[in-house]
Short mmCIF file of C-alpha atoms in Angstrom, two decimals:
data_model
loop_
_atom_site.label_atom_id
_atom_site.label_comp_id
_atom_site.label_asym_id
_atom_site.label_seq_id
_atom_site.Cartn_x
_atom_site.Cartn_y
_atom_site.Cartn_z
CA UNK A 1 94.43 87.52 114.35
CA UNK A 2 94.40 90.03 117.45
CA UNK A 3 97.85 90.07 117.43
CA UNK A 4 98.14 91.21 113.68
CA UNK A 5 95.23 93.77 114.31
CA UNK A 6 97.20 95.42 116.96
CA UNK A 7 100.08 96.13 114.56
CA UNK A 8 97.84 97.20 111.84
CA UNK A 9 96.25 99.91 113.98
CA UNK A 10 100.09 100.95 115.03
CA UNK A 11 100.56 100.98 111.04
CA UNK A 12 98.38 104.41 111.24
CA UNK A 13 98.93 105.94 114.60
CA UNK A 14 102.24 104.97 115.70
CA UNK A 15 100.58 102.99 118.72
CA UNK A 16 100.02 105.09 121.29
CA UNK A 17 102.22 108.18 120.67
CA UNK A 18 99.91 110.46 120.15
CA UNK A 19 97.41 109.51 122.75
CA UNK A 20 95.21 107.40 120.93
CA UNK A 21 93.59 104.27 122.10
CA UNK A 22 94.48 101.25 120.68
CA UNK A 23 92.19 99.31 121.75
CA UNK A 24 89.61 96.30 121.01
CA UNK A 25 86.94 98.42 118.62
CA UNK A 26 90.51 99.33 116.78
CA UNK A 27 91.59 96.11 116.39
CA UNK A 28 88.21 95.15 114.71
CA UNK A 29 87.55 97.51 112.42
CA UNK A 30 91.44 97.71 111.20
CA UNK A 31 90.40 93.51 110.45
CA UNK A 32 87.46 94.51 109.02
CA UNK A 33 89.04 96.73 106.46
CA UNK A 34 92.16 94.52 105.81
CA UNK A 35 89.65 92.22 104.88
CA UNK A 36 87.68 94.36 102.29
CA UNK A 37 90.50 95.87 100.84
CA UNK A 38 91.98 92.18 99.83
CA UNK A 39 95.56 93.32 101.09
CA UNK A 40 97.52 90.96 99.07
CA UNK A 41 99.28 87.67 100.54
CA UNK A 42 103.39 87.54 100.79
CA UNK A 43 104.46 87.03 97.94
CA UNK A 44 102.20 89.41 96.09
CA UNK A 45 99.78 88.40 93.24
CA UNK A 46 100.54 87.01 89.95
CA UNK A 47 97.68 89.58 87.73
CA UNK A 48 96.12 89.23 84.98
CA UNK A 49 95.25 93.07 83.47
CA UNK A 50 91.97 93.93 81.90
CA UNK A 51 92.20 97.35 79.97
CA UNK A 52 88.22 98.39 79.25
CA UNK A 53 87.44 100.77 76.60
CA UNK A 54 84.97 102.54 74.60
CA UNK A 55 84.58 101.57 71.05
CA UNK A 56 82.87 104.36 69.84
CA UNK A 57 80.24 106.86 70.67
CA UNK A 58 79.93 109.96 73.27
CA UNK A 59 81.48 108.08 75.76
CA UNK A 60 84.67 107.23 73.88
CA UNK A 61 88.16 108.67 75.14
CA UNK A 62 89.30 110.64 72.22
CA UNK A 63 92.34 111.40 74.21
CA UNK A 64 94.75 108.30 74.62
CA UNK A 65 94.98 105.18 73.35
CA UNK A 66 93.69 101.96 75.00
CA UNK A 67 97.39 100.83 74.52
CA UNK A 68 99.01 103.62 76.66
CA UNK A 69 96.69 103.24 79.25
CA UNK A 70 97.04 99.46 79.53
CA UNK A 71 100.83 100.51 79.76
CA UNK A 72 100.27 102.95 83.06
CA UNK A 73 97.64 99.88 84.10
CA UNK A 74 100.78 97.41 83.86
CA UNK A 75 102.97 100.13 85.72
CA UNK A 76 100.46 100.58 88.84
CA UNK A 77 100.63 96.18 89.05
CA UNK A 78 104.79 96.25 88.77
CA UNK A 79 105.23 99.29 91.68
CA UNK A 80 104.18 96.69 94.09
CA UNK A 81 107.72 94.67 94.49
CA UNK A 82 106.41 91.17 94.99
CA UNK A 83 103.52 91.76 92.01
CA UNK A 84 103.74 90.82 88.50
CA UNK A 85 101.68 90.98 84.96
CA UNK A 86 100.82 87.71 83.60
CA UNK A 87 98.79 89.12 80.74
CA UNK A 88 97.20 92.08 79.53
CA UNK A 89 93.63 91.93 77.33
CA UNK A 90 92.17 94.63 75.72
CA UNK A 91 88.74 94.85 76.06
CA UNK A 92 86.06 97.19 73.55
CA UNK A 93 82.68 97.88 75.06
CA UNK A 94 79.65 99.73 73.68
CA UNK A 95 79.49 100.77 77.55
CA UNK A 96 80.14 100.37 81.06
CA UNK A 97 76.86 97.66 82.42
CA UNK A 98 75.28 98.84 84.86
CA UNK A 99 75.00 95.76 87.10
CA UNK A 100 77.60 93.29 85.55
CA UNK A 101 80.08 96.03 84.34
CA UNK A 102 81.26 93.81 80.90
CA UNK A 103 78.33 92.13 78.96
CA UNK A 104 78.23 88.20 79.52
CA UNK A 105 80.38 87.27 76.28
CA UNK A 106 83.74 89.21 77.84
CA UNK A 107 82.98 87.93 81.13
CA UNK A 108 82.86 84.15 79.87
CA UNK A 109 86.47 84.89 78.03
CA UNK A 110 88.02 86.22 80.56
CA UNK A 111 86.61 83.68 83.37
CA UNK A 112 88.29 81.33 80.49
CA UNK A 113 91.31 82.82 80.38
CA UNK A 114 91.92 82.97 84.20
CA UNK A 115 90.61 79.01 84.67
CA UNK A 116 93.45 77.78 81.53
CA UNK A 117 96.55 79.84 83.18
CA UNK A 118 97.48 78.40 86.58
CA UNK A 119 100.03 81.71 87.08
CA UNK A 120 96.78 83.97 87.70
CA UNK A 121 95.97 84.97 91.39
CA UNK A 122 93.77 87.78 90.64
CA UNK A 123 92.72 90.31 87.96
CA UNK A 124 93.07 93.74 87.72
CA UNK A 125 90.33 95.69 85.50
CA UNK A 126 91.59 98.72 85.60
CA UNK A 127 88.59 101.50 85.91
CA UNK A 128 88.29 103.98 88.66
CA UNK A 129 85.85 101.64 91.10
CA UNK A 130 83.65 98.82 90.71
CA UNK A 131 80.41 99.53 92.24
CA UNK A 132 79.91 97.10 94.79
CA UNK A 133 77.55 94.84 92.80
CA UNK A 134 79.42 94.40 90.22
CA UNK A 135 82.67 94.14 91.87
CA UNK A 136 81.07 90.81 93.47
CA UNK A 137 79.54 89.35 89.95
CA UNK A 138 82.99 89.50 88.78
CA UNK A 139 84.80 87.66 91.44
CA UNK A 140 82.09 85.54 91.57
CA UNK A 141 82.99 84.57 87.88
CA UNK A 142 86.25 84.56 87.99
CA UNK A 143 86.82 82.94 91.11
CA UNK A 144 90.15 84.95 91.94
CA UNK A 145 90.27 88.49 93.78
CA UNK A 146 89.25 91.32 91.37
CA UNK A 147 90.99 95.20 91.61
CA UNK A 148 89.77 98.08 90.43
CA UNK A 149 92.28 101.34 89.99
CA UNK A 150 91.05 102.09 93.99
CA UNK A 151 92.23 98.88 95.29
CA UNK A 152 95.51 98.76 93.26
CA UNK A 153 96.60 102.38 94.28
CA UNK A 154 95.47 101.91 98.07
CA UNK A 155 97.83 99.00 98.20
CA UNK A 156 100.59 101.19 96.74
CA UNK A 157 99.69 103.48 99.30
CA UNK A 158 100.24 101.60 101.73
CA UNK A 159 103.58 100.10 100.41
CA UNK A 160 104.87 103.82 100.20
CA UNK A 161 103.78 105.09 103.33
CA UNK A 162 106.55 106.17 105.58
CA UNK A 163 105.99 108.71 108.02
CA UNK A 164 102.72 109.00 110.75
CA UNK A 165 101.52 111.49 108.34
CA UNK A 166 101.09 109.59 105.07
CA UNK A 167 100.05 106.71 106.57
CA UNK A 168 97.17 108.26 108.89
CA UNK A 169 96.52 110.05 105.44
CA UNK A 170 96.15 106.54 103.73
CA UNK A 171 93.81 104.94 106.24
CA UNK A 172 91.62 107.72 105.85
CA UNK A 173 91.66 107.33 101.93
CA UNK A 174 90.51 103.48 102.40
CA UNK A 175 87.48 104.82 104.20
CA UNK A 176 85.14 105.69 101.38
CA UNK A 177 85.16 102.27 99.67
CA UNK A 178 84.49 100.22 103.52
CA UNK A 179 81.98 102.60 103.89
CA UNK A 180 80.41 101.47 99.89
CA UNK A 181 80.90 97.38 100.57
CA UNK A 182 79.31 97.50 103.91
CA UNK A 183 76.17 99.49 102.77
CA UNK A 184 76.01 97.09 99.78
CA UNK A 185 76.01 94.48 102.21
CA UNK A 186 73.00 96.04 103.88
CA UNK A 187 71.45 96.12 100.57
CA UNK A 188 71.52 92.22 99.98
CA UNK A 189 73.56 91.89 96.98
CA UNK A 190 76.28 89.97 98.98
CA UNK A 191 73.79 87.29 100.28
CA UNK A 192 72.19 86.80 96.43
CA UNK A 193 75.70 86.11 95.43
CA UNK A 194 76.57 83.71 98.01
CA UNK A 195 79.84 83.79 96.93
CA UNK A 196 82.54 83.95 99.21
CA UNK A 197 84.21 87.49 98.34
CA UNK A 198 80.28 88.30 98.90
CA UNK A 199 80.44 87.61 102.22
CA UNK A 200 83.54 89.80 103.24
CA UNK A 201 81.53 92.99 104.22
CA UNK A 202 78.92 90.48 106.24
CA UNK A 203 81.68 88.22 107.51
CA UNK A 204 82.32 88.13 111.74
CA UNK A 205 80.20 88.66 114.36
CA UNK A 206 79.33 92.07 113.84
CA UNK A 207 76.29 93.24 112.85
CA UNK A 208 75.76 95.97 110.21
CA UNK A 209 74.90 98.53 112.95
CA UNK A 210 77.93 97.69 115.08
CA UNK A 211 79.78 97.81 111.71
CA UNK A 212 78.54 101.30 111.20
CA UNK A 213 79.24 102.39 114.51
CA UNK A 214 82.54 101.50 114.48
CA UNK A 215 83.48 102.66 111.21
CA UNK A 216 81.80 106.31 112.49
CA UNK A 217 83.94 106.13 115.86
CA UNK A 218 87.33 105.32 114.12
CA UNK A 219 86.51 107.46 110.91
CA UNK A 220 86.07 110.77 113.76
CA UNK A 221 89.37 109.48 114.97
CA UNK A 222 90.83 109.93 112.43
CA UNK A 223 89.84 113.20 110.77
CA UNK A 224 90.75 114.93 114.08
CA UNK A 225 94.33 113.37 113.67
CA UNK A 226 94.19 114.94 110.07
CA UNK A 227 93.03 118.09 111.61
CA UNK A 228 96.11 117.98 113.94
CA UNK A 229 98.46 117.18 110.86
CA UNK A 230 96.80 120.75 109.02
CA UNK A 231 97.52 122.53 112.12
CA UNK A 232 101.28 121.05 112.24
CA UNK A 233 101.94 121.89 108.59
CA UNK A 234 99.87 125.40 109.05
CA UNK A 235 102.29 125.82 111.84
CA UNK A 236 105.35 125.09 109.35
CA UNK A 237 104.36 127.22 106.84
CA UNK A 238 104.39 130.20 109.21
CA UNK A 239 107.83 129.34 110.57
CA UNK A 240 109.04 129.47 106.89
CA UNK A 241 106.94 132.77 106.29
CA UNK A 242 108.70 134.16 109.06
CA UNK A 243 112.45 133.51 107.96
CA UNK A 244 111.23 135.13 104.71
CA UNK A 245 112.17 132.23 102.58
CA UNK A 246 110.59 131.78 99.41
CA UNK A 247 109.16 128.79 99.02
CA UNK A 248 108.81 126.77 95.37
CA UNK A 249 106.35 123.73 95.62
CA UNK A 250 107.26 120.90 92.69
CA UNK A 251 103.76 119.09 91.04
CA UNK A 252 103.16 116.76 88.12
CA UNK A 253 101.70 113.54 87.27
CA UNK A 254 102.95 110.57 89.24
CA UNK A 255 106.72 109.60 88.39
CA UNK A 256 107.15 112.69 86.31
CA UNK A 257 110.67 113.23 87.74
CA UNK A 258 109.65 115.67 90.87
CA UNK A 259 112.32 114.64 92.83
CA UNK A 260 114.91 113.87 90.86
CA UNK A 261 114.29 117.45 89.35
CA UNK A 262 114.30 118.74 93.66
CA UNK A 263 117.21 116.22 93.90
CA UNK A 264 119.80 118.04 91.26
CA UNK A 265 118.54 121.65 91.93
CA UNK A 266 119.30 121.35 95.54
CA UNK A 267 122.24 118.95 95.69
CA UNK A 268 120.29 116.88 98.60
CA UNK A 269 122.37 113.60 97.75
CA UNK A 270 119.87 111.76 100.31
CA UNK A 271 117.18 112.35 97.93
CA UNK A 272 116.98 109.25 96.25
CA UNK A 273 114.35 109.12 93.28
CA UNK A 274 112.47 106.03 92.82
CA UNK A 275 111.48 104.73 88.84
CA UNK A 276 107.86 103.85 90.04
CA UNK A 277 104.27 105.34 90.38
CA UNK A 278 103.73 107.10 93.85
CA UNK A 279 107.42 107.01 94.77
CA UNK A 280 106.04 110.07 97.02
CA UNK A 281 103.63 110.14 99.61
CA UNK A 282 104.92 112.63 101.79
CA UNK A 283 105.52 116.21 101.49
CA UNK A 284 109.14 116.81 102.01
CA UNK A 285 111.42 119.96 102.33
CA UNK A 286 114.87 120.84 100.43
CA UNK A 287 117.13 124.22 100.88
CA UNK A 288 118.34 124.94 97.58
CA UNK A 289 120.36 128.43 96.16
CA UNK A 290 119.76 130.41 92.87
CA UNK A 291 122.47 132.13 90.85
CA UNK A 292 121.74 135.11 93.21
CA UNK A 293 122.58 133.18 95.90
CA UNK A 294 119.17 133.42 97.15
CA UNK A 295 118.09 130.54 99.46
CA UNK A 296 114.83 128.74 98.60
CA UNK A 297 112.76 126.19 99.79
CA UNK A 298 111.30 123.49 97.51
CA UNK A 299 108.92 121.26 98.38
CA UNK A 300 108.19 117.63 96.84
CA UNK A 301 104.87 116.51 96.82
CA UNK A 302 102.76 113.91 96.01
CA UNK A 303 102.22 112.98 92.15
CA UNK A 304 98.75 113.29 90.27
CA UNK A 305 97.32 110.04 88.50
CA UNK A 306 93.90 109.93 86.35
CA UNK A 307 90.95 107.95 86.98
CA UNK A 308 91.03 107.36 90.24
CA UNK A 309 88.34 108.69 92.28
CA UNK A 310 88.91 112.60 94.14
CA UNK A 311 87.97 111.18 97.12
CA UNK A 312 90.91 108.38 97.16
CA UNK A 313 93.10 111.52 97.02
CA UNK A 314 91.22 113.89 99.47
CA UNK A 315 92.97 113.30 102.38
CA UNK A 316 96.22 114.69 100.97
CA UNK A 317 94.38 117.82 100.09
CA UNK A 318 96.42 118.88 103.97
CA UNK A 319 99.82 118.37 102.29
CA UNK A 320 98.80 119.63 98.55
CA UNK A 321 97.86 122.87 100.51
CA UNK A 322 101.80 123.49 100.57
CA UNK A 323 101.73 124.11 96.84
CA UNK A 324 98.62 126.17 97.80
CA UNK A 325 100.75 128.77 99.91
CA UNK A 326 104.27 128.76 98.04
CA UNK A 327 105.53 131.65 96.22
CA UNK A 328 105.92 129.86 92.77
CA UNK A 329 104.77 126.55 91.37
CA UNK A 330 106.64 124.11 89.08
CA UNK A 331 104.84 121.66 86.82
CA UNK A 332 107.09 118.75 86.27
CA UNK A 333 105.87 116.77 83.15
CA UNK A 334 107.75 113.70 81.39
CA UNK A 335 108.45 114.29 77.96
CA UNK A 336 109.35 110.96 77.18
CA UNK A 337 105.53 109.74 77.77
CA UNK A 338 103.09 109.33 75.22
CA UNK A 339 100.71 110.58 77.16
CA UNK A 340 102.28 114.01 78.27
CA UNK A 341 99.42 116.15 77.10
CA UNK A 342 96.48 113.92 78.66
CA UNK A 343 98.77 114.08 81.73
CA UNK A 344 99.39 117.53 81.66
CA UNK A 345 95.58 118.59 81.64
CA UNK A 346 95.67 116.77 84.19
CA UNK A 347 97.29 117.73 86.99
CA UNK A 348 96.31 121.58 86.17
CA UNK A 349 92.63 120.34 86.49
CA UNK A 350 93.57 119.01 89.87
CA UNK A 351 95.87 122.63 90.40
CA UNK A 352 92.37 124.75 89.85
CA UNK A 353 90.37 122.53 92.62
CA UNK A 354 92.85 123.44 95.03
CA UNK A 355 91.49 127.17 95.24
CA UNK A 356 95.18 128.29 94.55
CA UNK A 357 94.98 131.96 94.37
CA UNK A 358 95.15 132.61 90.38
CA UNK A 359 97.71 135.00 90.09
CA UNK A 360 100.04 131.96 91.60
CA UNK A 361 98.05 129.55 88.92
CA UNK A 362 98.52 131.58 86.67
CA UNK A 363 102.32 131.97 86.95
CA UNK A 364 103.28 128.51 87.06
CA UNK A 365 106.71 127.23 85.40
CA UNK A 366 105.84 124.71 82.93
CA UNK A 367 108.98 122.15 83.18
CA UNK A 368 109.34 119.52 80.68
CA UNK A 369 111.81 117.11 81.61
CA UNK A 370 113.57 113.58 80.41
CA UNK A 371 114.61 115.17 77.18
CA UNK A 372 117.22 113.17 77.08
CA UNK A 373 115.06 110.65 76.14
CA UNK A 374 114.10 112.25 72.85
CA UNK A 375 115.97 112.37 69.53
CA UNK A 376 113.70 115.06 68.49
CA UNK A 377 111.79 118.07 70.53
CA UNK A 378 109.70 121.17 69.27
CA UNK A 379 110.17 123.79 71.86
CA UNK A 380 106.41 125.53 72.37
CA UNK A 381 108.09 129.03 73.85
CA UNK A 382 106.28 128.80 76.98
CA UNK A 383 108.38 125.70 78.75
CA UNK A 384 111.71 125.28 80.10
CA UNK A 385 113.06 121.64 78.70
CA UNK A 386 115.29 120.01 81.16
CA UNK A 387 117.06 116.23 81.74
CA UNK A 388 118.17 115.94 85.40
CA UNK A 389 120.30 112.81 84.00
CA UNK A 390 122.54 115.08 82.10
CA UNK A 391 121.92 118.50 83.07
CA UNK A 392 120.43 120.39 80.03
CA UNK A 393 118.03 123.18 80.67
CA UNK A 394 118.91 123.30 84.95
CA UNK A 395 120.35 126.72 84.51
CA UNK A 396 117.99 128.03 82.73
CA UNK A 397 115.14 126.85 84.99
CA UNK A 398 116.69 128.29 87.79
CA UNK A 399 116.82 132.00 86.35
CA UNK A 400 113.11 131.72 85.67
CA UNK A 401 112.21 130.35 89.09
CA UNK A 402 114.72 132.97 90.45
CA UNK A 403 112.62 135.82 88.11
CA UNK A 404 109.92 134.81 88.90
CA UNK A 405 110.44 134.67 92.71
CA UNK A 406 111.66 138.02 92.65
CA UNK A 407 108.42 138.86 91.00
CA UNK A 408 106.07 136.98 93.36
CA UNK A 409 107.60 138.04 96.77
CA UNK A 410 108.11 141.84 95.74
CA UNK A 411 111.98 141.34 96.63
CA UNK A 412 114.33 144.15 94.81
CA UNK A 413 117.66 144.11 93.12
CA UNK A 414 119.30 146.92 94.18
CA UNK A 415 123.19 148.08 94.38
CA UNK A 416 124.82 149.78 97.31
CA UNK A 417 127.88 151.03 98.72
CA UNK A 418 129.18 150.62 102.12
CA UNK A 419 132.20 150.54 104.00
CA UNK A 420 133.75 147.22 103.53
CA UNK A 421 134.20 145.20 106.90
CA UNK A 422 131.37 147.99 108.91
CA UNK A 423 128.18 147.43 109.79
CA UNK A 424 126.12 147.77 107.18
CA UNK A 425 128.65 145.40 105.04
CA UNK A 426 127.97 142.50 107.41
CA UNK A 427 124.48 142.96 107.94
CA UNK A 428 123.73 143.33 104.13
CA UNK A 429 125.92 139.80 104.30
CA UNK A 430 123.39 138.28 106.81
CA UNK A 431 120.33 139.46 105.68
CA UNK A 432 120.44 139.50 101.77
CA UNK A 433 121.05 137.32 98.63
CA UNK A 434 125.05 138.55 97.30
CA UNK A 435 124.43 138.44 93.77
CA UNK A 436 128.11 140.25 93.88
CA UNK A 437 130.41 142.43 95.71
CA UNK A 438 133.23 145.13 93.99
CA UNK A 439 135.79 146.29 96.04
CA UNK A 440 135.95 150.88 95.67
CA UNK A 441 139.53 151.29 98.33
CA UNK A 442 137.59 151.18 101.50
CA UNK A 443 133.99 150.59 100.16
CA UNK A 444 132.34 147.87 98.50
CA UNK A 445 129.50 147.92 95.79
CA UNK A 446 127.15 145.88 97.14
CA UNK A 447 124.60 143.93 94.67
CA UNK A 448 121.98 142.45 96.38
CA UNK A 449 118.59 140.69 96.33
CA UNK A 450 116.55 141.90 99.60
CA UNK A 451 112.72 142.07 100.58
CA UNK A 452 111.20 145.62 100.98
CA UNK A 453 111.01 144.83 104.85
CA UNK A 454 114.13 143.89 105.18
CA UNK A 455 115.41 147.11 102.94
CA UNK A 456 113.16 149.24 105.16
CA UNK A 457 115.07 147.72 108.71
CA UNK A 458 118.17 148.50 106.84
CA UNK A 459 117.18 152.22 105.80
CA UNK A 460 116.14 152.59 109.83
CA UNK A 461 119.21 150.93 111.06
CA UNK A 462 121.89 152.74 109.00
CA UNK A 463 120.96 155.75 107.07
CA UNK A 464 117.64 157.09 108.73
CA UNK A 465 120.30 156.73 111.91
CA UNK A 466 122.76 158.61 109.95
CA UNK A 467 120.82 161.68 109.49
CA UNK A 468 119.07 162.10 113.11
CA UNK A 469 122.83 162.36 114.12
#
């Protein structure tokens, strides 16, 4: 078990490459919080999906249907490779119980419908979180491991995590719900169970205190790594300030098409988009040209998903801050989904908690995108309809973004003649966007995209010189 430990703590940290310990109180609480997180076996799980609902009353979600959300529910279970849906039941409730979560009747049928199929390993109920009582009634029931929408995602998470970043960002994510099972340990409702799921969080040698302190030790770890990580990216973002290129961040609702959309607008072939939820964990960078021949940066972030809790998403607040601090924002939303317009409020819900500065918010490219999809599409005006599979709408997007770059950055289209070959021809070559160039005999008309501080060198440099001599 040490041995597997060891690696797990690597998972995070890369080892000992950035000067952290790796040592015994790692290895323990990584076990502990393999163990409470009910990281599947190889193979996967075989999953039974329960999609809860309101019936009727304040409480009700006017918004979707039960049936579309099942669907996404099904989706989250099929991202993980070796995970499949057995069945999917659609459950009404008058509420959400307090202690039990479904009243005894639905528990009974579904304890009945996990005990007659063989195939099920575990059951999803797909609801933000259990609370930790009930979480333990229903595994106690059902005698199989029980997910809620935290679980599920965290072991997506973890699947998708790449780089150092993404996966110190994960660990810290898990934190929140150890920190909920081991309190709820304290509290006794693990040892009234007596079940054995009830006695993960009490499970070991460790007492609750040495629990706690651990968990405090490794959880202070961690948050200065995170602090290092926003000091890297701040770091980033001024090297890109400095080069003066613009910078377009690319959001939307998890497997929206953000990077196939960053994908065909750069020509990055290694970009390779993935057909499942959080394809994305990291934030990634792609050098892309407008009709003006204006370089840009876009940036690929991590996709938006509803109930989950904030705090499961927190910790990539230090790579959402990219979209915080680009010139122009692009909302990627799927057209083809049922559930565009839930999804849409969405993700500019989660846009507004970001304290983006509101003349950026409020200037956001609205992108919809797999129209290709669609036999039939209103367009609203106010949206630029696109299919990165066949290549309607790409041009068009790219004027706006170009507009609206020119808009947000204070950069000028102006015209100007030079001699062709001189100075000022190849540093207007170097330093600006050539929207185009008309030969005059030995001048050239020079159309060009530039910032005001570059125009202002250029005035110093060539004609400001021009006149003092």
């Amino acid at each position: 078990m040490a041995r597997r430990s060891v690696r797990l703590v690597r998972w995070y940290s890369g080892g000992d490459e950035d000067g952290t310990s790796s040592g015994a109180d790692d290895v323990q609480v990584r076990d502990l919080i393999d163990r409470q997180l009910k990281l599947a076996p190889t193979g996967g799980h075989q999953v039974l999906v329960v999609q809860p609902y309101i019936k009727w009353g304040a409480n009700k979600d006017r918004s979707t249907r039960p049936e579309v959300k099942a669907d996404e529910s099904r989706s989250l279970v099929r991202t993980l490779a070796e995970w499949s849906v057995t069945d999917t039941l659609l459950v009404g409730l008058t509420s959400y119980r307090k202690h039990t979560f479904f009243g005894p009747g639905n528990v009974d049928a579904i304890a009945l419908r996990v005990s007659r199929d063989r195939r099920i390993t575990a059951v999803f109920v797909s609801v933000n979180v259990l609370k930790p009582g009930q979480h333990q009634h229903l595994e106690h029931r059902f005698g199989v491991p029980v997910y809620d929408r935290y679980l599920m995602v965290v072991q997506i998470f973890r699947r998708h995590a790449v780089t150092r970043e993404a996966k110190l960002q994960v660990a810290l994510a898990e934190l929140p719900y150890i920190w909920s099972r081991i309190r709820g340990a304290q509290d006794g409702y693990a040892e009234r169970l007596g079940t054995e799921a009830g006695q993960i969080a009490l499970s070991g040698k460790l007492a609750f205190d040495d629990k706690k302190d651990l968990l405090k030790a490794y959880e202070k770890k961690l948050k200065k790594l995170v602090d290092k990580l926003r000091n890297h990216r701040q770091h980033l973002r001024h090297n890109r300030t400095n080069k003066d290129l613009p910078v377009v961040a690319v959001v939307g609702y998890t497997n929206a098409g953000k990077t196939s959309l960053v994908r065909v607008l750069t020509g990055d072939a290694a970009l390779v988009p993935k057909d499942c939820l959080f394809a994305t964990l990291d934030v990634t960078v792609h050098g892309g040209v407008l009709p003006s021949n204006m370089t840009v940066l876009y940036i690929d972030t991590i996709g938006f998903i509803s109930d989950i809790p904030t705090r499961l998403i927190e910790p990539f607040v230090a790579t959402l801050e990219d979209a915080m601090f680009a010139d122009v924002i692009v909302h990627v939303r799927d057209m083809s989904h049922p559930n565009v317009g839930v999804q849409k409020a969405h993700v500019e819900k989660t846009l507004k908690s970001l304290n983006i500065n509101p003349d950026l918010l409020n200037s956001v490219i609205d992108v919809g995108n797999k129209v290709d999809r669609l036999d039939n599409l209103e367009h609203d005006g106010s949206s630029v309809f696109v299919s990165c599979t066949t290549g309607e709408g790409l041009d068009e997007l790219k004027k706006k973004i170009e507009s609206q770059i020119i808009k947000a950055t204070g950069r000028r289209a102006i015209k100007i003649r030079v001699r062709t070959g001189r100075d000022e021809y190849e540093w207007l070559r170097t330093h600006t966007a050539i929207v185009n160039i008309n030969t005059d005999g030995d001048y050239s008309v020079m159309e060009v995209i530039v910032t005001q501080s570059d125009l202002d060198v250029f005035k110093n440099l060539f004609i400001r010189k021009k006149i003092n001599n």
